[in-house]
Amino acid sequence: MKQVQSNSNILSLLEDKIKQIKKDNEAIYLVGPIKLPVNLNGKTVEFKWYSWLKSENVTENFQQVIDQLSSANLADYQQSSVLVYGDFEYGDEALIRMHSICHTGDIFGSKRCDCGFQLKQSMQMITDHGTGALFYLANHEGRGIGLFSKAMAYILQENGYDTVEANEGLGFPDDSRNYDEAIEVLKALRSKPVTLITNNPKKLKALQVAGAPVSGRTPLWGDVSEYNEKYLQTKVKKSGHMAE
Ligand SMILES: [Zn+2]
């Protein structure tokens, strides 16, 4: 009896913070908002944080979703999340960033790419602007090839391959990233159009084709060093990035 009561208490605490987004035979369960004070360039900024999980189990009974967590080995698979700032649902103008996870750049601060810089810079741009959202996409490591393959790609790059040649040499397309889940979550959080923070017009186009309500683009550039010069040049020459 005690067990049942404590379970229903847990459900009652969580169910208002779980949103189900149905798509075909699958559902995305979005959990949040959760207060997340963040140290951003020395200042404490309060974001609202959400994480989500896609599942083939489509149910309105969230107790079922909770019951499956402990056996789902979720730590073996990365989940994505989004940091929201300001009045994202109703604010007139909002900035978003679709940030691809980069273990080496975001966590270690690697200078081989510009990801860590872009992550912090886009969080700063969003807070300066007043409202927006940063999507942190966990299945995008190494443009979607995974961390282990990225380590191999880096070895190839140390031997003269550029980013595109290295990924293709390992049997991957240049870019295997997919934005479908993030777009569904974006639509659940806001219906008005947004401006995308990116230097990559292809990303803007890909998101628009996939149905994202993205009306335009604002650039993000910087942190060029001797270590990432070639990487950045390849982005401009081969991947259609704008050098601005
Ligand atoms: Zn990176």
Coordinates of C-alpha atoms and ligand atoms in Angstrom, one line a residue:
M1 CA 0.0 0.0 0.0
K2 CA 2.8 2.4 0.9
Q3 CA 4.5 1.6 -2.4
V4 CA 1.4 2.5 -4.4
Q5 CA 1.0 5.8 -2.5
S6 CA 4.5 6.9 -3.1
N7 CA 4.3 6.0 -6.8
S8 CA 1.2 8.0 -7.3
N9 CA 2.9 10.9 -5.5
I10 CA 5.9 10.7 -7.9
L11 CA 3.5 10.6 -10.9
S12 CA 1.6 13.6 -9.6
L13 CA 4.8 15.5 -9.3
L14 CA 6.0 14.6 -12.8
E15 CA 2.9 14.4 -15.0
D16 CA 2.4 18.1 -15.5
K17 CA 6.0 18.4 -16.6
I18 CA 5.8 15.7 -19.2
K19 CA 4.5 16.5 -22.6
Q20 CA 3.8 13.8 -25.2
I21 CA 4.5 14.7 -28.9
K22 CA 2.9 12.0 -31.1
K23 CA 4.3 11.3 -34.6
D24 CA 3.2 8.3 -36.6
N25 CA 3.7 5.2 -34.4
E26 CA 6.2 6.9 -32.1
A27 CA 6.1 9.5 -29.4
I28 CA 8.6 12.0 -28.0
Y29 CA 8.3 12.5 -24.3
L30 CA 9.4 16.0 -23.4
V31 CA 10.2 16.7 -19.7
G32 CA 10.5 20.2 -18.3
P33 CA 10.8 23.0 -17.8
I34 CA 13.4 22.6 -15.1
K35 CA 15.2 25.7 -13.6
L36 CA 18.8 25.6 -14.6
P37 CA 21.0 28.5 -13.4
V38 CA 24.1 28.5 -15.6
N39 CA 27.5 30.2 -15.2
L40 CA 27.7 32.1 -18.5
N41 CA 30.9 34.1 -18.9
G42 CA 31.0 34.8 -15.1
K43 CA 27.4 35.7 -14.7
T44 CA 24.6 33.5 -13.4
V45 CA 21.8 33.2 -16.0
E46 CA 18.7 31.2 -15.5
F47 CA 17.6 28.9 -18.3
K48 CA 14.7 26.5 -18.5
W49 CA 15.9 23.1 -19.3
Y50 CA 14.0 20.2 -21.0
S51 CA 15.2 16.8 -22.1
W52 CA 13.4 14.4 -24.4
L53 CA 13.1 10.7 -25.2
K54 CA 11.7 9.1 -28.3
S55 CA 9.8 5.9 -27.8
E56 CA 7.8 3.4 -29.7
N57 CA 5.6 3.0 -26.6
V58 CA 2.9 5.5 -27.3
T59 CA 0.9 6.0 -24.1
E60 CA -0.9 8.8 -22.2
N61 CA -0.2 6.8 -19.0
F62 CA 3.1 8.4 -17.9
Q63 CA 3.4 5.9 -15.1
Q64 CA 4.2 3.4 -17.8
V65 CA 7.0 5.6 -19.1
I66 CA 8.4 6.1 -15.6
D67 CA 8.3 2.4 -14.9
Q68 CA 10.4 1.6 -17.9
L69 CA 13.2 4.0 -17.1
S70 CA 15.2 1.9 -14.7
S71 CA 15.6 -1.0 -17.2
A72 CA 16.2 1.2 -20.3
N73 CA 19.9 1.7 -19.8
L74 CA 19.5 5.3 -20.9
A75 CA 23.0 6.2 -19.8
D76 CA 24.3 3.9 -22.6
Y77 CA 22.5 6.1 -25.1
Q78 CA 22.8 9.9 -25.2
Q79 CA 19.6 11.9 -24.8
S80 CA 19.3 15.4 -26.3
S81 CA 18.1 18.5 -24.5
V82 CA 17.2 22.1 -24.9
L83 CA 18.0 25.2 -22.9
V84 CA 15.3 27.8 -23.2
Y85 CA 15.7 31.5 -22.3
G86 CA 13.0 34.2 -21.8
D87 CA 9.5 34.0 -23.1
F88 CA 10.1 31.5 -25.8
E89 CA 6.5 30.5 -26.3
Y90 CA 5.1 33.9 -27.0
G91 CA 8.1 36.3 -27.5
D92 CA 8.0 38.0 -30.9
E93 CA 11.6 37.4 -32.0
A94 CA 13.5 34.4 -30.9
L95 CA 16.9 33.0 -31.7
I96 CA 17.6 29.3 -31.8
R97 CA 20.8 27.3 -32.2
M98 CA 20.8 23.6 -33.2
H99 CA 24.1 22.6 -31.6
S100 CA 25.7 19.3 -32.5
I101 CA 27.3 17.6 -29.5
C102 CA 31.1 17.7 -29.6
H103 CA 32.7 15.8 -26.8
T104 CA 36.2 17.2 -27.6
G105 CA 35.2 20.8 -28.2
D106 CA 32.3 21.3 -25.7
I107 CA 33.7 19.3 -22.8
F108 CA 37.5 19.4 -23.2
G109 CA 37.7 22.8 -25.0
S110 CA 39.5 21.4 -27.9
K111 CA 40.9 23.9 -30.4
R112 CA 40.6 21.6 -33.3
C113 CA 37.1 22.8 -34.0
D114 CA 35.0 25.8 -33.0
C115 CA 32.2 24.0 -31.3
G116 CA 33.0 24.9 -27.7
F117 CA 33.3 28.6 -28.7
Q118 CA 30.0 28.4 -30.7
L119 CA 28.2 26.7 -27.8
K120 CA 29.0 29.5 -25.3
Q121 CA 28.7 32.2 -27.9
S122 CA 25.2 31.1 -29.0
M123 CA 24.1 30.9 -25.3
Q124 CA 25.4 34.5 -24.9
M125 CA 23.6 35.7 -28.1
I126 CA 20.3 34.1 -26.9
T127 CA 20.4 35.8 -23.5
D128 CA 21.5 39.1 -25.0
H129 CA 18.7 38.9 -27.5
G130 CA 16.1 38.3 -24.7
T131 CA 14.6 35.0 -25.8
G132 CA 15.6 31.8 -27.6
A133 CA 16.6 28.2 -27.3
L134 CA 19.7 26.2 -27.6
F135 CA 19.1 22.6 -28.8
Y136 CA 21.9 20.3 -27.7
L137 CA 21.7 17.3 -30.1
A138 CA 23.3 14.2 -28.6
N139 CA 23.3 12.0 -31.7
H140 CA 25.3 14.5 -33.8
E141 CA 28.8 13.7 -32.6
G142 CA 31.3 14.2 -35.5
R143 CA 28.5 15.2 -37.9
G144 CA 26.6 12.1 -36.9
I145 CA 29.4 9.5 -37.1
G146 CA 29.8 8.9 -33.4
L147 CA 32.7 9.6 -31.0
F148 CA 34.8 6.4 -31.7
S149 CA 34.6 7.0 -35.5
K150 CA 35.5 10.7 -34.9
A151 CA 38.7 9.6 -33.1
M152 CA 39.6 7.6 -36.3
A153 CA 38.6 10.6 -38.5
Y154 CA 41.0 12.8 -36.4
I155 CA 43.9 10.4 -37.1
L156 CA 43.1 10.6 -40.8
Q157 CA 43.0 14.4 -40.5
E158 CA 46.5 14.4 -38.9
N159 CA 47.6 12.6 -42.0
G160 CA 46.4 15.2 -44.5
Y161 CA 42.7 14.3 -44.9
D162 CA 40.2 17.1 -44.5
T163 CA 37.0 16.7 -42.4
V164 CA 34.8 15.7 -45.4
E165 CA 37.4 13.3 -46.9
A166 CA 38.0 11.6 -43.5
N167 CA 34.3 11.0 -42.9
E168 CA 33.8 9.7 -46.4
G169 CA 36.9 7.5 -46.1
L170 CA 35.4 5.8 -43.1
G171 CA 32.2 5.0 -45.1
F172 CA 30.0 7.8 -43.9
P173 CA 28.3 10.5 -45.8
D174 CA 29.9 13.9 -45.2
D175 CA 27.0 14.9 -42.9
S176 CA 24.6 12.3 -41.4
R177 CA 22.8 14.6 -39.0
N178 CA 19.1 14.5 -38.6
Y179 CA 17.0 17.2 -37.1
D180 CA 13.5 15.6 -37.1
E181 CA 13.2 15.2 -33.3
A182 CA 14.5 18.6 -32.5
I183 CA 12.1 20.2 -35.0
E184 CA 9.1 18.4 -33.3
V185 CA 10.3 19.7 -29.9
L186 CA 10.8 23.2 -31.3
K187 CA 7.2 23.1 -32.6
A188 CA 5.9 21.9 -29.2
L189 CA 7.7 24.8 -27.4
R190 CA 6.8 27.6 -29.9
S191 CA 4.6 28.1 -32.9
K192 CA 6.0 31.4 -34.2
P193 CA 9.0 31.5 -36.5
V194 CA 12.5 31.7 -35.2
T195 CA 15.9 32.9 -36.5
L196 CA 18.6 30.3 -36.7
I197 CA 22.1 31.0 -35.4
T198 CA 24.4 29.4 -38.0
N199 CA 27.0 30.1 -40.6
N200 CA 25.7 27.2 -42.6
P201 CA 23.0 28.1 -45.2
K202 CA 22.6 24.4 -45.9
K203 CA 21.5 23.8 -42.3
L204 CA 18.9 26.6 -42.6
K205 CA 17.6 25.0 -45.8
A206 CA 17.6 21.5 -44.3
L207 CA 15.6 22.7 -41.4
Q208 CA 13.1 24.5 -43.6
V209 CA 12.7 21.5 -45.9
A210 CA 12.1 19.3 -42.8
G211 CA 9.2 21.7 -41.7
A212 CA 10.9 23.8 -39.1
P213 CA 9.4 27.3 -38.7
V214 CA 12.7 29.0 -39.3
S215 CA 12.5 32.4 -41.1
G216 CA 16.1 33.5 -41.3
R217 CA 19.7 33.1 -40.2
T218 CA 22.1 35.1 -38.1
P219 CA 25.8 34.3 -38.3
L220 CA 28.2 33.1 -35.6
W221 CA 31.9 33.2 -36.3
G222 CA 35.2 33.5 -34.4
D223 CA 37.8 31.7 -32.4
V224 CA 40.0 31.1 -35.5
S225 CA 43.4 29.7 -34.5
E226 CA 46.3 27.8 -36.1
Y227 CA 44.7 24.5 -34.8
N228 CA 41.3 24.9 -36.5
E229 CA 42.2 27.0 -39.6
K230 CA 42.1 24.0 -42.0
Y231 CA 38.8 22.7 -40.4
L232 CA 37.2 26.1 -40.8
Q233 CA 38.5 26.5 -44.4
T234 CA 37.0 23.1 -45.3
K235 CA 33.6 24.3 -43.8
V236 CA 33.7 27.3 -46.1
K237 CA 35.1 25.6 -49.2
K238 CA 33.4 22.2 -49.1
S239 CA 30.4 22.4 -46.8
G240 CA 28.9 25.7 -48.0
H241 CA 29.5 27.7 -44.8
M242 CA 29.7 31.5 -45.0
A243 CA 32.9 33.1 -43.8
E244 CA 31.5 36.1 -42.0
Ligands
ZN1 ZN 33.7 20.1 -32.5

